[in-house]
Amino acid sequence: MFKRAQRMNSFHTSVFTELLEEKKRYEKEKDEKVIDFSLGSPTIPPSPSIIKTMTKAVSIPSNYRYAVMPLSGMISSIQKWYQSRYQTSLEENEITLLQGSQEALVNLPLIYCNPGDIVLVPDPYYPVYVDAPPAHCGCKYSFHAFES
């Protein structure tokens, strides 16, 4: 029998899971439909122009590959954008490509934090801010981002 790692005990139910349950309860109680704007769950179809563009894109064989390596020119485009936008020069090894901001927020503490390190977490916060640091380095400290 496999046991779950202790560090997994620091993870909580996602606020989005809780909101989905609340949405279901509300719809049942009020007999009304609610538009779902939660994380990655659009319930409104995209515009016809987007559907047309996506339909074209799925017919191109070169679009079917794992995105493990960046597309040709992507790193240099990021470097140029940062230089133009922030007057900042980035080396290739200073750029990490991830599959979205949530993955970044989970993985950055894994990359940069050691056990016992302190991670400042703003309050209010995005849910992954409070789950990732304790799981990777064992601690966090919150601070109020706004005056009461």
Tab-separated table of N, CA and C in Angstrom:
chain	number	residue	atom	x	y	z
A	1	MET	N	0.843	-1.183	0.000
A	1	MET	CA	0.000	0.000	0.000
A	1	MET	C	0.887	1.245	0.000
A	2	PHE	N	0.627	2.145	-0.925
A	2	PHE	CA	1.396	3.380	-1.014
A	2	PHE	C	0.788	4.435	-0.100
A	3	LYS	N	1.661	5.173	0.580
A	3	LYS	CA	1.206	6.283	1.416
A	3	LYS	C	1.542	7.596	0.723
A	4	ARG	N	0.643	8.524	0.856
A	4	ARG	CA	0.851	9.847	0.275
A	4	ARG	C	1.961	10.562	1.049
A	5	ALA	N	2.805	11.303	0.344
A	5	ALA	CA	3.885	12.055	0.976
A	5	ALA	C	3.307	13.099	1.934
A	6	GLN	N	3.968	13.319	3.067
A	6	GLN	CA	3.488	14.270	4.072
A	6	GLN	C	3.325	15.673	3.512
A	7	ARG	N	4.197	16.057	2.582
A	7	ARG	CA	4.112	17.412	2.045
A	7	ARG	C	2.777	17.667	1.346
A	8	MET	N	2.090	16.597	0.940
A	8	MET	CA	0.798	16.755	0.281
A	8	MET	C	-0.286	17.208	1.254
A	9	ASN	N	-0.045	17.071	2.552
A	9	ASN	CA	-1.024	17.507	3.547
A	9	ASN	C	-1.187	19.019	3.577
A	10	SER	N	-0.233	19.751	3.001
A	10	SER	CA	-0.335	21.210	3.010
A	10	SER	C	-1.267	21.727	1.915
A	11	PHE	N	-1.676	20.864	0.987
A	11	PHE	CA	-2.580	21.298	-0.067
A	11	PHE	C	-4.016	21.259	0.425
A	12	HIS	N	-4.793	22.233	-0.010
A	12	HIS	CA	-6.187	22.344	0.399
A	12	HIS	C	-7.080	22.192	-0.822
A	13	THR	N	-8.370	22.065	-0.583
A	13	THR	CA	-9.323	22.035	-1.679
A	13	THR	C	-9.211	23.348	-2.443
A	14	SER	N	-9.239	23.276	-3.736
A	14	SER	CA	-9.146	24.471	-4.572
A	14	SER	C	-10.362	25.361	-4.363
A	15	VAL	N	-10.125	26.660	-4.323
A	15	VAL	CA	-11.229	27.611	-4.210
A	15	VAL	C	-12.165	27.444	-5.398
A	16	PHE	N	-11.625	27.021	-6.546
A	16	PHE	CA	-12.460	26.851	-7.726
A	16	PHE	C	-13.387	25.645	-7.582
A	17	THR	N	-12.934	24.617	-6.901
A	17	THR	CA	-13.789	23.459	-6.619
A	17	THR	C	-14.919	23.886	-5.689
A	18	GLU	N	-14.569	24.674	-4.677
A	18	GLU	CA	-15.585	25.157	-3.739
A	18	GLU	C	-16.592	26.060	-4.445
A	19	LEU	N	-16.111	26.934	-5.339
A	19	LEU	CA	-17.019	27.810	-6.079
A	19	LEU	C	-17.946	27.015	-6.993
A	20	LEU	N	-17.430	25.951	-7.594
A	20	LEU	CA	-18.255	25.105	-8.459
A	20	LEU	C	-19.384	24.469	-7.648
A	21	GLU	N	-19.058	23.990	-6.455
A	21	GLU	CA	-20.087	23.401	-5.587
A	21	GLU	C	-21.115	24.457	-5.187
A	22	GLU	N	-20.651	25.664	-4.870
A	22	GLU	CA	-21.568	26.746	-4.508
A	22	GLU	C	-22.458	27.116	-5.685
A	23	LYS	N	-21.872	27.138	-6.891
A	23	LYS	CA	-22.643	27.433	-8.107
A	23	LYS	C	-23.734	26.396	-8.311
A	24	LYS	N	-23.417	25.114	-8.140
A	24	LYS	CA	-24.405	24.043	-8.302
A	24	LYS	C	-25.540	24.197	-7.297
A	25	ARG	N	-25.173	24.495	-6.033
A	25	ARG	CA	-26.197	24.687	-5.001
A	25	ARG	C	-27.122	25.850	-5.353
A	26	TYR	N	-26.514	26.960	-5.789
A	26	TYR	CA	-27.296	28.141	-6.142
A	26	TYR	C	-28.254	27.839	-7.287
A	27	GLU	N	-27.737	27.195	-8.344
A	27	GLU	CA	-28.581	26.874	-9.499
A	27	GLU	C	-29.755	25.982	-9.088
A	28	LYS	N	-29.489	25.032	-8.209
A	28	LYS	CA	-30.546	24.116	-7.758
A	28	LYS	C	-31.580	24.860	-6.908
A	29	GLU	N	-31.098	25.688	-5.971
A	29	GLU	CA	-32.007	26.423	-5.082
A	29	GLU	C	-32.858	27.447	-5.829
A	30	LYS	N	-32.240	28.191	-6.726
A	30	LYS	CA	-32.909	29.305	-7.406
A	30	LYS	C	-33.490	28.917	-8.755
A	31	ASP	N	-33.168	27.707	-9.234
A	31	ASP	CA	-33.606	27.252	-10.551
A	31	ASP	C	-33.188	28.253	-11.633
A	32	GLU	N	-31.929	28.709	-11.533
A	32	GLU	CA	-31.352	29.661	-12.487
A	32	GLU	C	-30.013	29.129	-12.962
A	33	LYS	N	-29.637	29.460	-14.209
A	33	LYS	CA	-28.322	29.099	-14.730
A	33	LYS	C	-27.344	30.225	-14.394
A	34	VAL	N	-26.116	29.859	-14.078
A	34	VAL	CA	-25.063	30.816	-13.754
A	34	VAL	C	-23.948	30.658	-14.769
A	35	ILE	N	-23.471	31.761	-15.306
A	35	ILE	CA	-22.343	31.715	-16.247
A	35	ILE	C	-21.081	31.433	-15.445
A	36	ASP	N	-20.316	30.451	-15.888
A	36	ASP	CA	-19.111	30.011	-15.177
A	36	ASP	C	-17.878	30.718	-15.731
A	37	PHE	N	-17.301	31.640	-14.951
A	37	PHE	CA	-16.081	32.338	-15.353
A	37	PHE	C	-14.868	31.834	-14.571
A	38	SER	N	-14.973	30.663	-13.974
A	38	SER	CA	-13.882	30.165	-13.152
A	38	SER	C	-12.710	29.693	-14.011
A	39	LEU	N	-11.684	29.276	-13.336
A	39	LEU	CA	-10.421	28.899	-13.938
A	39	LEU	C	-10.570	27.899	-15.081
A	40	GLY	N	-10.227	28.313	-16.294
A	40	GLY	CA	-10.187	27.407	-17.431
A	40	GLY	C	-11.488	26.723	-17.766
A	41	SER	N	-12.599	27.318	-17.371
A	41	SER	CA	-13.885	26.662	-17.589
A	41	SER	C	-14.875	27.571	-18.308
A	42	PRO	N	-14.550	28.004	-19.506
A	42	PRO	CA	-15.500	28.883	-20.191
A	42	PRO	C	-16.760	28.118	-20.565
A	43	THR	N	-17.904	28.747	-20.377
A	43	THR	CA	-19.173	28.129	-20.760
A	43	THR	C	-19.813	28.901	-21.911
A	44	ILE	N	-19.100	29.913	-22.392
A	44	ILE	CA	-19.571	30.704	-23.522
A	44	ILE	C	-18.666	30.351	-24.712
A	45	PRO	N	-19.242	29.958	-25.852
A	45	PRO	CA	-18.400	29.568	-26.990
A	45	PRO	C	-17.606	30.753	-27.532
A	46	PRO	N	-16.449	30.462	-28.140
A	46	PRO	CA	-15.655	31.539	-28.735
A	46	PRO	C	-16.365	32.130	-29.951
A	47	SER	N	-15.893	33.283	-30.379
A	47	SER	CA	-16.501	33.937	-31.543
A	47	SER	C	-16.253	33.096	-32.796
A	48	PRO	N	-17.083	33.251	-33.808
A	48	PRO	CA	-16.900	32.483	-35.049
A	48	PRO	C	-15.520	32.662	-35.682
A	49	SER	N	-14.924	33.862	-35.566
A	49	SER	CA	-13.596	34.077	-36.162
A	49	SER	C	-12.538	33.215	-35.471
A	50	ILE	N	-12.659	33.028	-34.175
A	50	ILE	CA	-11.709	32.187	-33.442
A	50	ILE	C	-11.919	30.723	-33.821
A	51	ILE	N	-13.162	30.308	-33.923
A	51	ILE	CA	-13.449	28.931	-34.337
A	51	ILE	C	-12.884	28.666	-35.730
A	52	LYS	N	-13.036	29.621	-36.631
A	52	LYS	CA	-12.511	29.484	-38.001
A	52	LYS	C	-10.984	29.341	-37.987
A	53	THR	N	-10.310	30.186	-37.206
A	53	THR	CA	-8.848	30.133	-37.114
A	53	THR	C	-8.380	28.813	-36.505
A	54	MET	N	-9.062	28.364	-35.454
A	54	MET	CA	-8.689	27.096	-34.822
A	54	MET	C	-8.925	25.919	-35.764
A	55	THR	N	-10.001	25.977	-36.533
A	55	THR	CA	-10.295	24.911	-37.501
A	55	THR	C	-9.171	24.800	-38.521
A	56	LYS	N	-8.677	25.947	-38.985
A	56	LYS	CA	-7.531	25.935	-39.918
A	56	LYS	C	-6.303	25.337	-39.246
A	57	ALA	N	-6.048	25.755	-37.999
A	57	ALA	CA	-4.836	25.336	-37.297
A	57	ALA	C	-4.802	23.832	-37.062
A	58	VAL	N	-5.950	23.205	-36.775
A	58	VAL	CA	-5.943	21.761	-36.509
A	58	VAL	C	-5.722	20.939	-37.772
A	59	SER	N	-5.819	21.574	-38.923
A	59	SER	CA	-5.575	20.840	-40.171
A	59	SER	C	-4.109	20.896	-40.613
A	60	ILE	N	-3.260	21.563	-39.842
A	60	ILE	CA	-1.833	21.690	-40.184
A	60	ILE	C	-1.045	20.639	-39.394
A	61	PRO	N	-0.485	19.636	-40.095
A	61	PRO	CA	0.213	18.537	-39.406
A	61	PRO	C	1.344	18.982	-38.469
A	62	SER	N	2.057	20.043	-38.800
A	62	SER	CA	3.181	20.474	-37.955
A	62	SER	C	2.723	21.008	-36.598
A	63	ASN	N	1.431	21.244	-36.431
A	63	ASN	CA	0.924	21.706	-35.135
A	63	ASN	C	0.795	20.559	-34.133
A	64	TYR	N	0.983	19.330	-34.592
A	64	TYR	CA	0.847	18.180	-33.698
A	64	TYR	C	2.214	17.703	-33.250
A	65	ARG	N	2.636	18.218	-32.098
A	65	ARG	CA	3.899	17.808	-31.493
A	65	ARG	C	3.869	18.239	-30.041
A	66	TYR	N	4.720	17.605	-29.253
A	66	TYR	CA	4.808	17.992	-27.849
A	66	TYR	C	5.513	19.330	-27.747
A	67	ALA	N	5.045	20.149	-26.858
A	67	ALA	CA	5.634	21.479	-26.675
A	67	ALA	C	6.710	21.433	-25.595
A	68	VAL	N	7.638	20.481	-25.705
A	68	VAL	CA	8.708	20.347	-24.719
A	68	VAL	C	9.779	21.398	-24.980
A	69	MET	N	10.050	21.639	-26.231
A	69	MET	CA	11.046	22.641	-26.607
A	69	MET	C	10.319	23.851	-27.178
A	70	PRO	N	10.890	25.040	-26.997
A	70	PRO	CA	10.225	26.239	-27.509
A	70	PRO	C	10.200	26.256	-29.039
A	71	LEU	N	9.243	26.957	-29.574
A	71	LEU	CA	9.187	27.148	-31.015
A	71	LEU	C	10.411	27.940	-31.455
A	72	SER	N	10.819	27.705	-32.668
A	72	SER	CA	11.967	28.427	-33.223
A	72	SER	C	11.733	29.933	-33.098
A	73	GLY	N	12.705	30.638	-32.565
A	73	GLY	CA	12.614	32.089	-32.441
A	73	GLY	C	11.893	32.584	-31.203
A	74	MET	N	11.319	31.673	-30.410
A	74	MET	CA	10.545	32.116	-29.250
A	74	MET	C	11.422	32.789	-28.196
A	75	ILE	N	12.555	32.183	-27.870
A	75	ILE	CA	13.450	32.759	-26.860
A	75	ILE	C	13.937	34.135	-27.303
A	76	SER	N	14.359	34.243	-28.555
A	76	SER	CA	14.851	35.542	-29.028
A	76	SER	C	13.726	36.578	-29.060
A	77	SER	N	12.506	36.144	-29.351
A	77	SER	CA	11.365	37.073	-29.323
A	77	SER	C	11.104	37.568	-27.906
A	78	ILE	N	11.225	36.682	-26.932
A	78	ILE	CA	11.046	37.082	-25.533
A	78	ILE	C	12.140	38.063	-25.130
A	79	GLN	N	13.378	37.775	-25.533
A	79	GLN	CA	14.485	38.673	-25.218
A	79	GLN	C	14.241	40.067	-25.818
A	80	LYS	N	13.813	40.106	-27.062
A	80	LYS	CA	13.550	41.395	-27.727
A	80	LYS	C	12.408	42.137	-27.051
A	81	TRP	N	11.350	41.413	-26.671
A	81	TRP	CA	10.199	42.050	-26.020
A	81	TRP	C	10.611	42.658	-24.682
A	82	TYR	N	11.374	41.902	-23.874
A	82	TYR	CA	11.823	42.435	-22.576
A	82	TYR	C	12.736	43.641	-22.767
A	83	GLN	N	13.580	43.587	-23.778
A	83	GLN	CA	14.471	44.711	-24.037
A	83	GLN	C	13.652	45.938	-24.438
A	84	SER	N	12.696	45.744	-25.314
A	84	SER	CA	11.861	46.841	-25.785
A	84	SER	C	10.960	47.382	-24.672
A	85	ARG	N	10.335	46.486	-23.921
A	85	ARG	CA	9.346	46.876	-22.913
A	85	ARG	C	9.985	47.395	-21.629
A	86	TYR	N	11.039	46.706	-21.162
A	86	TYR	CA	11.623	47.017	-19.857
A	86	TYR	C	13.082	47.481	-19.912
A	87	GLN	N	13.639	47.603	-21.115
A	87	GLN	CA	15.061	47.948	-21.271
A	87	GLN	C	15.928	47.002	-20.438
A	88	THR	N	15.599	45.711	-20.519
A	88	THR	CA	16.285	44.675	-19.760
A	88	THR	C	16.804	43.610	-20.708
A	89	SER	N	18.079	43.279	-20.568
A	89	SER	CA	18.660	42.212	-21.371
A	89	SER	C	18.573	40.898	-20.615
A	90	LEU	N	18.014	39.880	-21.252
A	90	LEU	CA	17.928	38.557	-20.649
A	90	LEU	C	18.776	37.568	-21.429
A	91	GLU	N	19.508	36.732	-20.711
A	91	GLU	CA	20.239	35.636	-21.340
A	91	GLU	C	19.274	34.470	-21.541
A	92	GLU	N	19.600	33.576	-22.473
A	92	GLU	CA	18.728	32.425	-22.726
A	92	GLU	C	18.476	31.619	-21.461
A	93	ASN	N	19.502	31.452	-20.620
A	93	ASN	CA	19.337	30.630	-19.412
A	93	ASN	C	18.544	31.346	-18.309
A	94	GLU	N	18.126	32.585	-18.542
A	94	GLU	CA	17.302	33.318	-17.581
A	94	GLU	C	15.813	33.251	-17.947
A	95	ILE	N	15.509	32.532	-19.014
A	95	ILE	CA	14.124	32.422	-19.488
A	95	ILE	C	13.657	30.985	-19.296
A	96	THR	N	12.546	30.842	-18.602
A	96	THR	CA	11.950	29.528	-18.386
A	96	THR	C	10.566	29.534	-19.005
A	97	LEU	N	10.303	28.589	-19.878
A	97	LEU	CA	8.992	28.484	-20.506
A	97	LEU	C	8.157	27.460	-19.754
A	98	LEU	N	6.993	27.881	-19.332
A	98	LEU	CA	6.096	27.007	-18.580
A	98	LEU	C	4.728	26.996	-19.252
A	99	GLN	N	3.883	26.091	-18.811
A	99	GLN	CA	2.570	25.946	-19.429
A	99	GLN	C	1.519	26.758	-18.680
A	100	GLY	N	1.791	28.021	-18.468
A	100	GLY	CA	0.820	28.898	-17.826
A	100	GLY	C	1.290	29.417	-16.481
A	101	SER	N	0.607	30.437	-16.012
A	101	SER	CA	1.018	31.091	-14.775
A	101	SER	C	0.834	30.199	-13.551
A	102	GLN	N	-0.190	29.363	-13.548
A	102	GLN	CA	-0.390	28.503	-12.381
A	102	GLN	C	0.749	27.505	-12.249
A	103	GLU	N	1.200	26.939	-13.362
A	103	GLU	CA	2.339	26.024	-13.299
A	103	GLU	C	3.574	26.764	-12.790
A	104	ALA	N	3.751	27.987	-13.238
A	104	ALA	CA	4.897	28.777	-12.781
A	104	ALA	C	4.832	29.002	-11.269
A	105	LEU	N	3.654	29.367	-10.774
A	105	LEU	CA	3.513	29.640	-9.346
A	105	LEU	C	3.756	28.405	-8.490
A	106	VAL	N	3.443	27.233	-9.022
A	106	VAL	CA	3.690	25.998	-8.289
A	106	VAL	C	5.161	25.619	-8.360
A	107	ASN	N	5.780	25.797	-9.523
A	107	ASN	CA	7.143	25.317	-9.717
A	107	ASN	C	8.236	26.277	-9.270
A	108	LEU	N	7.984	27.575	-9.237
A	108	LEU	CA	9.041	28.509	-8.835
A	108	LEU	C	9.536	28.257	-7.417
A	109	PRO	N	8.652	28.004	-6.444
A	109	PRO	CA	9.186	27.667	-5.109
A	109	PRO	C	10.017	26.386	-5.123
A	110	LEU	N	9.654	25.449	-5.952
A	110	LEU	CA	10.425	24.207	-6.066
A	110	LEU	C	11.832	24.500	-6.578
A	111	ILE	N	11.941	25.444	-7.484
A	111	ILE	CA	13.229	25.798	-8.086
A	111	ILE	C	14.085	26.630	-7.134
A	112	TYR	N	13.459	27.579	-6.419
A	112	TYR	CA	14.231	28.563	-5.672
A	112	TYR	C	14.205	28.429	-4.153
A	113	CYS	N	13.315	27.636	-3.581
A	113	CYS	CA	13.182	27.586	-2.124
A	113	CYS	C	13.777	26.321	-1.534
A	114	ASN	N	14.411	26.493	-0.400
A	114	ASN	CA	14.949	25.376	0.369
A	114	ASN	C	14.146	25.230	1.651
A	115	PRO	N	14.172	24.047	2.272
A	115	PRO	CA	13.465	23.884	3.546
A	115	PRO	C	13.891	24.963	4.539
A	116	GLY	N	12.901	25.568	5.173
A	116	GLY	CA	13.168	26.625	6.148
A	116	GLY	C	13.167	28.023	5.572
A	117	ASP	N	13.196	28.164	4.253
A	117	ASP	CA	13.135	29.496	3.649
A	117	ASP	C	11.790	30.140	3.951
A	118	ILE	N	11.771	31.446	3.957
A	118	ILE	CA	10.537	32.191	4.179
A	118	ILE	C	10.036	32.695	2.831
A	119	VAL	N	8.749	32.487	2.587
A	119	VAL	CA	8.108	32.951	1.363
A	119	VAL	C	7.004	33.917	1.765
A	120	LEU	N	7.067	35.148	1.275
A	120	LEU	CA	6.020	36.118	1.565
A	120	LEU	C	4.867	35.906	0.596
A	121	VAL	N	3.666	35.758	1.130
A	121	VAL	CA	2.474	35.510	0.333
A	121	VAL	C	1.493	36.649	0.579
A	122	PRO	N	1.102	37.375	-0.480
A	122	PRO	CA	0.151	38.466	-0.282
A	122	PRO	C	-1.213	37.931	0.124
A	123	ASP	N	-1.937	38.733	0.909
A	123	ASP	CA	-3.291	38.374	1.320
A	123	ASP	C	-4.163	39.593	1.047
A	124	PRO	N	-5.121	39.528	0.141
A	124	PRO	CA	-5.682	38.342	-0.497
A	124	PRO	C	-4.709	37.737	-1.503
A	125	TYR	N	-4.954	36.485	-1.822
A	125	TYR	CA	-4.023	35.740	-2.652
A	125	TYR	C	-4.743	34.831	-3.639
A	126	TYR	N	-4.000	34.435	-4.666
A	126	TYR	CA	-4.456	33.416	-5.596
A	126	TYR	C	-4.182	32.077	-4.907
A	127	PRO	N	-5.092	31.107	-4.968
A	127	PRO	CA	-4.965	29.888	-4.158
A	127	PRO	C	-3.607	29.181	-4.214
A	128	VAL	N	-2.995	29.117	-5.372
A	128	VAL	CA	-1.742	28.371	-5.464
A	128	VAL	C	-0.610	29.044	-4.681
A	129	TYR	N	-0.751	30.354	-4.377
A	129	TYR	CA	0.270	31.036	-3.580
A	129	TYR	C	0.452	30.379	-2.220
A	130	VAL	N	-0.637	29.914	-1.621
A	130	VAL	CA	-0.532	29.348	-0.274
A	130	VAL	C	-0.246	27.858	-0.271
A	131	ASP	N	-0.501	27.173	-1.367
A	131	ASP	CA	-0.260	25.728	-1.418
A	131	ASP	C	1.181	25.383	-1.778
A	132	ALA	N	1.750	26.068	-2.731
A	132	ALA	CA	3.068	25.684	-3.238
A	132	ALA	C	4.211	25.894	-2.237
A	133	PRO	N	4.354	27.070	-1.607
A	133	PRO	CA	5.518	27.238	-0.711
A	133	PRO	C	5.604	26.213	0.415
A	134	PRO	N	4.528	25.939	1.153
A	134	PRO	CA	4.663	24.935	2.223
A	134	PRO	C	5.011	23.549	1.682
A	135	ALA	N	4.485	23.219	0.529
A	135	ALA	CA	4.759	21.896	-0.042
A	135	ALA	C	6.226	21.753	-0.432
A	136	HIS	N	6.830	22.852	-0.888
A	136	HIS	CA	8.202	22.770	-1.383
A	136	HIS	C	9.260	23.138	-0.354
A	137	CYS	N	8.953	24.080	0.546
A	137	CYS	CA	9.997	24.490	1.485
A	137	CYS	C	9.531	24.502	2.934
A	138	GLY	N	8.295	24.183	3.159
A	138	GLY	CA	7.842	23.999	4.527
A	138	GLY	C	7.337	25.212	5.253
A	139	CYS	N	7.408	26.398	4.666
A	139	CYS	CA	6.893	27.538	5.404
A	139	CYS	C	6.488	28.668	4.481
A	140	LYS	N	5.690	29.567	5.021
A	140	LYS	CA	5.285	30.775	4.317
A	140	LYS	C	4.867	31.796	5.362
A	141	TYR	N	4.842	33.048	5.001
A	141	TYR	CA	4.327	34.099	5.855
A	141	TYR	C	3.431	34.947	4.983
A	142	SER	N	2.265	35.297	5.489
A	142	SER	CA	1.378	36.139	4.699
A	142	SER	C	1.505	37.581	5.168
A	143	PHE	N	1.139	38.478	4.286
A	143	PHE	CA	1.072	39.892	4.637
A	143	PHE	C	-0.147	40.472	3.937
A	144	HIS	N	-0.743	41.477	4.544
A	144	HIS	CA	-1.915	42.096	3.951
A	144	HIS	C	-1.468	43.059	2.861
A	145	ALA	N	-1.955	42.803	1.650
A	145	ALA	CA	-1.556	43.609	0.506
A	145	ALA	C	-2.256	44.970	0.495
A	146	PHE	N	-3.357	45.055	1.228
A	146	PHE	CA	-4.118	46.309	1.292
A	146	PHE	C	-4.321	46.683	2.743
A	147	GLU	N	-4.361	47.980	2.996
A	147	GLU	CA	-4.650	48.424	4.357
A	147	GLU	C	-6.102	48.133	4.673
A	148	SER	N	-6.376	47.755	5.910
A	148	SER	CA	-7.750	47.465	6.340
A	148	SER	C	-8.537	48.732	6.518
